[in-house]
Amino acid sequence: MYYVIIFLFIQFNFLLAESKISGLIYSSTEGISRSNFNQSNSGKNNFLLQGKYEEKLKIAGEIRNERHLGSLEWKTDYTYFSLGHRYKPISGFYFLRDTYSYSAFQNPVHGVIPQPLETSAFVGLTFKDWGLGSFLAKKISENRPGIYLKSPKDILGISYTKETEIYFLAINLRDEKIKFTATELTVNSQLYGKKEMYYGYFNSKLFHFEKGIDFRLNIYKDTKGNLANINQDNFSSANEKLGIHSKLSLQFYNRIEHFSEIYKTGRDSMTGGNAALFHFSAGALCVGGRVYESNQVVNYSLEKIYSVGGGSVSYEWKKNTNEAMIRIENRENKDRLLEIKSTLRPLNEWRLEVSALFLGKENKVHSMYEQWSDGENINTIFTDRVSAIKLKIIGSYAVINLSGSRTKYGEEIYFGNLQFKYEF
């Protein structure tokens, strides 16, 4: 395979004179440090060099954790072929992904870097942007080919392999206008696995611009931590769970929401609301209330073992896509919480996100926290971390994720992931 890649790179030299070829350099580095009784450190690195001729041919060589890998993709109006560790015909973050690493560049405006894949090969037919074909892939279809189907604009992607009975489903419907209304509908979903053991998510949003009504429903199912393992530092203590988060907002500041996480051993939930007392151009002063409940499985049924209410005051501000919030919550059982969030766009095509959570050391109830996601999945969780802070910078050529947190046992965890790309 490497001889094929070398040959194709030589052919690119002849195409350069016609200015039909473009290139890409991408690198990613990641590290985590844990400090407690025994300090430990670990890291990951990835380097990718890609060449592209028009939209027909792509070839790439990469070093992924000291493994030397290659990839090839060839597309025409009627055929598709790919081989290696980086290209596939259907979209989807979780489809055949290499769980060791991930690409944070998933915004089409900034340029998409394909997700790292397990070893795979695809061949298929295309017609008017529909795609149908078969594939072989490490771990799921090594001896018997699977099949795939994709729709135009990547709205729908489906795959299935008989060898392991593993399926994949992706739905990507963005900001569709509902006829005769001023309402937009967004649906995004991915499911991967077997019928008896799968993971994935379903996100939906209804937004009425004129009335400022925003309804969101997010459901996710994690199995063995597969959904959250893009981050070595998982803020959640449970690897297998079902999460349900629904929220109805009016003019951003006024909202009601419910969030539940269901585990094999029980369930945690939160139901609450928020309302603006004073609303002015520089933001709003808000008050809110929440009820937290914790249940445990006893004799095959859920029994309530803890319930506590809490009140909060917050300052919130939103203007276009910029927003900020600082919130203080006190609960009936003396639990305390300070929450800080902001999303700012200081420069064109750049976004800065900051999120922090500080709890009392003796807090008995878990708190809601939004982990990093794959760019689609919101992934709100319950966490028992005493403190947590994350910084995320997203731009046209760099994505930086940094976090620090402390567990209730005194362990400090620091995580960083830096990704860069250069196109020429």
Coordinates of C-alpha atoms in Angstrom, one line a residue:
M1 CA 0.0 0.0 0.0
Y2 CA 2.8 2.4 0.8
Y3 CA 4.2 1.9 -2.8
V4 CA 0.8 3.1 -4.1
I5 CA 0.9 6.2 -1.9
I6 CA 4.5 7.0 -3.0
F7 CA 3.5 6.6 -6.7
L8 CA 0.5 8.9 -6.3
F9 CA 2.5 11.6 -4.5
I10 CA 4.9 11.5 -7.5
Q11 CA 2.0 12.0 -9.8
F12 CA 0.9 15.1 -7.8
N13 CA 4.1 16.9 -8.9
F14 CA 2.9 16.9 -12.4
L15 CA -0.5 18.2 -11.4
L16 CA 0.9 21.1 -9.3
A17 CA 1.7 23.0 -12.5
E18 CA -2.0 23.0 -13.3
S19 CA -2.9 24.2 -9.8
K20 CA -5.4 21.4 -9.4
I21 CA -3.8 20.0 -6.3
S22 CA -4.0 21.1 -2.6
G23 CA -2.4 19.9 0.5
L24 CA -3.0 19.7 4.2
I25 CA -0.8 19.3 7.3
Y26 CA -2.5 18.4 10.6
S27 CA -1.2 17.6 14.0
S28 CA -2.7 16.7 17.3
T29 CA -1.1 16.3 20.8
E30 CA -2.8 15.3 24.0
G31 CA -1.8 14.7 27.6
I32 CA -3.3 14.0 31.0
S33 CA -1.8 14.2 34.4
R34 CA -3.2 12.8 37.6
S35 CA -1.8 13.9 41.0
N36 CA -2.7 12.0 44.1
F37 CA -0.7 9.4 46.1
N38 CA 0.8 8.1 42.9
Q39 CA 1.3 10.7 40.1
S40 CA 0.8 9.4 36.5
N41 CA 1.1 11.0 33.1
S42 CA 0.1 9.8 29.6
G43 CA 0.0 11.4 26.1
K44 CA -1.1 10.9 22.5
N45 CA 0.2 12.3 19.3
N46 CA -1.0 12.3 15.7
F47 CA 0.5 13.8 12.5
L48 CA -1.2 13.8 9.1
L49 CA -0.1 14.9 5.6
Q50 CA -2.8 14.9 2.9
G51 CA -2.7 15.7 -0.8
K52 CA -5.9 16.3 -2.8
Y53 CA -6.5 16.5 -6.5
E54 CA -9.7 18.5 -7.2
E55 CA -12.5 16.6 -5.3
K56 CA -11.6 13.3 -6.9
L57 CA -8.5 12.0 -5.3
K58 CA -7.1 12.1 -1.8
I59 CA -4.0 10.4 -0.4
A60 CA -2.6 10.7 3.1
G61 CA 0.2 9.4 5.3
E62 CA 0.1 9.8 9.0
I63 CA 1.9 8.8 12.3
R64 CA -0.7 7.9 14.9
N65 CA 0.9 7.0 18.3
E66 CA 4.1 5.7 16.6
R67 CA 2.1 3.8 14.0
H68 CA 2.8 4.6 10.4
L69 CA -0.5 4.6 8.4
G70 CA -1.7 5.4 4.9
S71 CA -5.1 6.2 3.3
L72 CA -6.5 6.7 -0.2
E73 CA -9.8 7.9 -1.5
W74 CA -11.0 8.0 -5.1
K75 CA -14.4 9.5 -6.2
T76 CA -16.1 10.0 -9.6
D77 CA -19.6 10.8 -10.6
Y78 CA -20.6 7.2 -10.4
T79 CA -18.0 5.3 -8.2
Y80 CA -16.4 5.5 -4.8
F81 CA -13.3 3.7 -3.4
S82 CA -11.3 4.2 -0.2
L83 CA -8.7 2.2 1.6
G84 CA -6.8 2.8 4.9
H85 CA -7.4 4.6 8.1
R86 CA -9.0 8.0 7.3
Y87 CA -11.7 8.1 4.6
K88 CA -15.2 6.7 4.4
P89 CA -18.3 7.4 2.2
I90 CA -20.8 8.1 4.9
S91 CA -20.6 10.8 7.6
G92 CA -20.7 10.0 11.3
F93 CA -18.3 10.6 14.2
Y94 CA -18.7 7.2 15.7
F95 CA -18.7 5.0 12.6
L96 CA -15.5 2.8 12.7
R97 CA -13.6 5.4 14.6
D98 CA -10.3 4.7 16.2
T99 CA -11.0 5.2 19.8
Y100 CA -7.4 6.2 20.5
S101 CA -7.7 9.6 18.9
Y102 CA -10.2 12.0 17.2
S103 CA -10.3 15.1 15.0
A104 CA -11.7 18.3 16.6
F105 CA -12.1 20.0 13.2
Q106 CA -15.7 19.2 12.3
N107 CA -17.0 22.6 11.2
P108 CA -17.5 22.8 7.4
V109 CA -16.8 26.6 7.5
H110 CA -13.3 26.0 9.0
G111 CA -12.6 22.8 7.0
V112 CA -13.3 19.2 8.1
I113 CA -10.5 16.8 9.0
P114 CA -11.8 13.2 8.6
Q115 CA -12.0 11.2 11.8
P116 CA -9.2 8.6 12.4
L117 CA -10.6 5.2 11.5
E118 CA -9.9 1.5 12.1
T119 CA -8.4 -0.3 9.1
S120 CA -11.1 -0.4 6.4
A121 CA -11.9 -0.5 2.7
F122 CA -15.0 0.8 0.9
V123 CA -16.2 0.3 -2.7
G124 CA -19.5 1.6 -4.0
L125 CA -21.7 3.3 -6.6
T126 CA -22.9 6.9 -6.6
F127 CA -25.8 8.5 -8.4
K128 CA -27.0 12.1 -7.9
D129 CA -25.1 12.1 -4.5
W130 CA -26.7 8.9 -3.4
G131 CA -24.2 6.2 -2.4
L132 CA -24.5 2.4 -2.0
G133 CA -21.8 -0.1 -1.5
S134 CA -19.9 -2.6 0.7
F135 CA -17.0 -2.5 3.0
L136 CA -14.5 -4.5 5.1
A137 CA -13.4 -3.2 8.4
K138 CA -11.3 -4.3 11.4
K139 CA -13.1 -5.8 14.3
I140 CA -16.6 -5.8 12.7
S141 CA -16.4 -7.2 9.1
E142 CA -13.0 -8.7 8.5
N143 CA -14.3 -11.8 6.6
R144 CA -17.7 -10.9 5.3
P145 CA -18.4 -7.5 3.7
G146 CA -20.9 -5.1 5.3
I147 CA -23.2 -2.8 3.3
Y148 CA -23.7 1.0 3.5
L149 CA -26.2 3.6 2.1
K150 CA -25.9 7.4 2.1
S151 CA -28.3 10.1 1.0
P152 CA -27.6 13.4 -0.6
K153 CA -26.2 16.1 1.7
D154 CA -25.3 13.4 4.2
I155 CA -28.8 13.7 5.8
L156 CA -28.9 9.9 6.2
G157 CA -26.2 7.3 6.6
I158 CA -26.7 3.6 7.3
S159 CA -24.4 0.6 7.6
Y160 CA -24.8 -3.0 8.6
T161 CA -22.5 -6.0 8.8
K162 CA -23.9 -9.5 9.0
E163 CA -20.7 -10.9 10.4
T164 CA -21.0 -9.2 13.8
E165 CA -24.6 -7.9 13.6
I166 CA -23.3 -4.4 14.1
Y167 CA -25.2 -1.5 12.7
F168 CA -24.8 2.3 12.3
L169 CA -27.4 5.0 11.8
A170 CA -26.8 8.7 11.3
I171 CA -29.4 11.5 10.8
N172 CA -28.3 15.1 10.1
L173 CA -31.1 17.5 9.4
R174 CA -30.1 21.1 10.1
D175 CA -32.3 24.2 10.5
E176 CA -35.1 23.0 8.2
K177 CA -37.9 25.6 7.8
I178 CA -41.3 24.3 8.7
K179 CA -43.7 25.5 6.0
F180 CA -46.1 28.3 6.9
T181 CA -44.4 29.0 10.2
A182 CA -41.3 30.9 11.4
T183 CA -40.0 27.7 13.1
E184 CA -36.8 25.9 12.4
L185 CA -36.2 22.2 13.1
T186 CA -32.9 20.5 13.7
V187 CA -32.4 16.8 14.2
N188 CA -29.1 15.1 14.7
S189 CA -28.6 11.5 15.8
Q190 CA -26.0 8.7 15.7
L191 CA -26.4 5.1 16.9
Y192 CA -23.7 2.4 16.7
G193 CA -23.5 -1.2 18.0
K194 CA -25.7 -4.3 18.4
K195 CA -29.4 -4.4 19.3
E196 CA -28.5 -5.6 22.8
M197 CA -25.5 -3.3 23.3
Y198 CA -25.3 0.0 21.5
Y199 CA -24.5 3.6 22.2
G200 CA -25.3 7.0 20.6
Y201 CA -27.5 10.0 20.9
F202 CA -30.5 11.9 19.6
N203 CA -30.6 15.7 19.6
S204 CA -33.5 17.8 18.4
K205 CA -34.3 21.5 18.4
L206 CA -37.4 23.6 17.6
F207 CA -36.7 27.3 17.3
H208 CA -39.2 30.1 16.7
F209 CA -37.2 33.2 16.0
E210 CA -40.0 35.8 16.2
K211 CA -41.3 34.6 19.6
G212 CA -37.9 33.6 20.9
I213 CA -39.1 30.1 21.8
D214 CA -36.4 27.4 21.9
F215 CA -37.2 23.8 22.7
R216 CA -34.5 21.1 22.9
L217 CA -34.6 17.4 23.6
N218 CA -31.3 15.5 24.0
I219 CA -31.1 11.7 24.7
Y220 CA -27.9 9.7 24.9
K221 CA -27.0 6.1 25.8
D222 CA -23.5 5.3 26.8
T223 CA -22.1 1.7 27.0
K224 CA -18.7 1.0 28.5
G225 CA -17.8 4.7 28.2
N226 CA -17.7 4.6 24.3
L227 CA -19.7 7.8 24.0
A228 CA -17.4 10.0 26.1
N229 CA -14.0 8.4 25.5
I230 CA -12.8 11.2 23.2
N231 CA -11.6 12.8 26.4
Q232 CA -9.3 10.8 28.7
D233 CA -10.7 12.7 31.7
N234 CA -14.3 11.6 31.9
F235 CA -16.0 13.8 34.5
S236 CA -18.8 11.2 35.0
S237 CA -18.4 8.3 37.5
A238 CA -20.6 6.0 35.5
N239 CA -19.7 4.4 32.1
E240 CA -23.1 2.9 31.4
K241 CA -26.1 5.2 31.5
L242 CA -29.1 6.6 29.7
G243 CA -29.3 10.4 29.8
I244 CA -32.4 12.5 29.0
H245 CA -32.3 16.3 28.9
S246 CA -35.3 18.5 27.9
K247 CA -35.3 22.3 28.0
L248 CA -37.9 25.0 27.0
S249 CA -36.6 28.6 26.8
L250 CA -38.4 31.8 26.2
Q251 CA -36.2 34.8 25.2
F252 CA -33.2 32.9 26.5
Y253 CA -33.4 33.9 30.2
N254 CA -36.8 32.3 31.0
R255 CA -36.7 28.5 30.9
I256 CA -37.7 25.2 32.5
E257 CA -35.7 22.0 32.2
H258 CA -35.4 18.4 33.3
F259 CA -32.4 16.2 33.3
S260 CA -32.0 12.5 34.3
E261 CA -29.3 9.9 34.2
I262 CA -30.3 6.3 34.6
Y263 CA -27.8 3.7 35.7
K264 CA -28.0 0.0 36.5
T265 CA -27.9 0.9 40.2
G266 CA -30.2 3.8 40.2
R267 CA -31.0 7.3 38.9
D268 CA -30.2 10.9 39.4
S269 CA -32.4 13.7 38.2
M270 CA -32.9 17.5 38.3
T271 CA -36.1 19.5 37.6
G272 CA -35.9 23.3 37.7
G273 CA -36.6 26.7 36.2
N274 CA -35.2 30.1 35.7
A275 CA -36.8 33.5 35.3
A276 CA -35.5 37.1 34.6
L277 CA -36.3 39.6 37.4
F278 CA -34.7 42.6 35.6
H279 CA -34.0 42.5 31.9
F280 CA -31.8 45.2 30.3
S281 CA -29.4 45.7 27.3
A282 CA -26.4 44.5 29.4
G283 CA -28.1 41.2 30.4
A284 CA -30.6 40.0 33.0
L285 CA -30.7 39.4 36.8
C286 CA -32.4 36.0 37.2
V287 CA -33.7 33.8 40.0
G288 CA -34.1 30.0 39.7
G289 CA -35.1 26.9 41.6
R290 CA -34.2 23.2 41.3
V291 CA -35.2 19.9 42.9
Y292 CA -32.5 17.2 42.9
E293 CA -33.5 13.5 43.4
S294 CA -31.3 10.4 43.8
N295 CA -32.8 6.9 43.6
Q296 CA -31.4 3.5 44.1
V297 CA -32.5 0.1 42.9
V298 CA -33.7 -2.0 45.8
N299 CA -35.4 -5.4 45.2
Y300 CA -35.6 -4.6 41.4
S301 CA -37.5 -1.3 41.9
L302 CA -36.4 2.3 42.3
E303 CA -36.7 3.8 45.7
K304 CA -36.2 7.5 46.5
I305 CA -33.3 7.8 48.9
Y306 CA -32.6 11.5 48.7
S307 CA -34.4 14.7 47.6
V308 CA -33.3 18.2 48.0
G309 CA -34.4 21.6 46.7
G310 CA -32.3 24.6 46.0
G311 CA -32.5 28.3 45.0
S312 CA -30.2 30.3 42.8
V313 CA -29.5 33.8 41.6
S314 CA -27.6 34.5 38.4
Y315 CA -26.5 37.2 36.0
E316 CA -26.9 36.2 32.4
W317 CA -26.1 38.0 29.1
K318 CA -26.7 37.0 25.5
K319 CA -26.1 38.9 22.3
N320 CA -26.3 37.1 19.0
T321 CA -24.0 34.0 19.5
N322 CA -22.2 35.5 22.5
E323 CA -23.3 34.7 26.0
A324 CA -22.1 34.6 29.6
M325 CA -23.5 33.5 33.0
I326 CA -22.4 33.5 36.6
R327 CA -24.7 31.5 38.9
I328 CA -24.8 30.9 42.7
E329 CA -26.9 28.1 44.1
N330 CA -27.7 27.2 47.7
R331 CA -29.5 24.0 48.6
E332 CA -31.6 23.0 51.6
N333 CA -29.0 20.6 52.9
K334 CA -26.2 23.3 52.9
D335 CA -24.8 22.2 49.6
R336 CA -23.4 25.2 47.7
L337 CA -22.5 25.7 44.0
L338 CA -20.8 28.4 41.9
E339 CA -21.2 28.0 38.1
I340 CA -19.5 30.2 35.4
K341 CA -20.0 29.9 31.7
S342 CA -19.2 32.0 28.6
T343 CA -19.1 31.7 24.9
L344 CA -17.5 34.6 23.1
R345 CA -16.4 35.3 19.5
P346 CA -13.7 37.9 19.9
L347 CA -12.6 37.5 16.3
N348 CA -14.2 36.4 13.1
E349 CA -14.4 32.6 12.8
W350 CA -13.0 32.1 16.3
R351 CA -14.9 31.0 19.4
L352 CA -13.8 31.0 23.1
E353 CA -15.6 28.8 25.6
V354 CA -15.1 28.9 29.4
S355 CA -17.0 26.7 31.8
A356 CA -16.3 26.3 35.6
L357 CA -18.0 24.6 38.5
F358 CA -17.0 25.0 42.2
L359 CA -18.8 23.0 44.9
G360 CA -18.7 22.7 48.6
K361 CA -16.4 19.9 49.8
E362 CA -19.2 18.1 51.6
N363 CA -21.8 18.3 48.8
K364 CA -24.0 15.3 48.9
V365 CA -25.8 15.8 45.6
H366 CA -24.2 15.6 42.2
S367 CA -24.3 18.6 39.9
M368 CA -25.0 19.1 36.2
Y369 CA -22.0 19.7 34.0
E370 CA -21.5 19.9 30.2
Q371 CA -18.5 17.9 29.0
W372 CA -16.7 18.4 25.7
S373 CA -18.5 16.8 22.9
D374 CA -17.8 15.7 19.3
G375 CA -19.3 18.9 18.0
E376 CA -22.8 17.5 17.8
N377 CA -23.6 15.7 21.1
I378 CA -24.3 18.1 24.0
N379 CA -23.4 15.4 26.6
T380 CA -24.6 17.1 29.8
I381 CA -23.8 14.8 32.7
F382 CA -23.9 14.6 36.5
T383 CA -20.6 15.0 38.2
D384 CA -19.3 14.7 41.8
R385 CA -16.1 16.7 41.1
V386 CA -15.5 19.3 43.8
S387 CA -14.2 21.7 41.2
A388 CA -13.9 21.7 37.4
I389 CA -12.8 24.3 34.8
K390 CA -12.5 23.9 31.1
L391 CA -11.2 26.3 28.4
K392 CA -11.9 25.7 24.7
I393 CA -10.7 27.7 21.7
I394 CA -12.0 26.9 18.3
G395 CA -10.7 28.6 15.2
S396 CA -9.9 28.2 11.5
Y397 CA -6.5 26.5 12.1
A398 CA -6.4 25.6 15.8
V399 CA -8.6 23.9 18.4
I400 CA -7.4 23.9 22.0
N401 CA -9.1 22.0 24.9
L402 CA -7.8 22.5 28.4
S403 CA -9.3 21.3 31.7
G404 CA -8.5 21.0 35.3
S405 CA -10.5 19.4 38.1
R406 CA -10.4 18.0 41.6
T407 CA -12.2 14.9 42.9
K408 CA -13.8 14.6 46.3
Y409 CA -10.9 12.4 47.3
G410 CA -8.4 15.2 46.7
E411 CA -7.0 13.9 43.3
E412 CA -6.2 16.6 40.8
I413 CA -6.5 15.9 37.1
Y414 CA -5.2 18.1 34.3
F415 CA -6.0 17.5 30.6
G416 CA -5.0 19.2 27.4
N417 CA -5.6 18.5 23.7
L418 CA -4.2 20.8 21.0
Q419 CA -4.9 20.4 17.3
F420 CA -3.6 22.4 14.4
K421 CA -4.0 22.4 10.6
Y422 CA -2.5 24.2 7.7
E423 CA -3.9 24.1 4.1
F424 CA -1.9 24.9 1.0

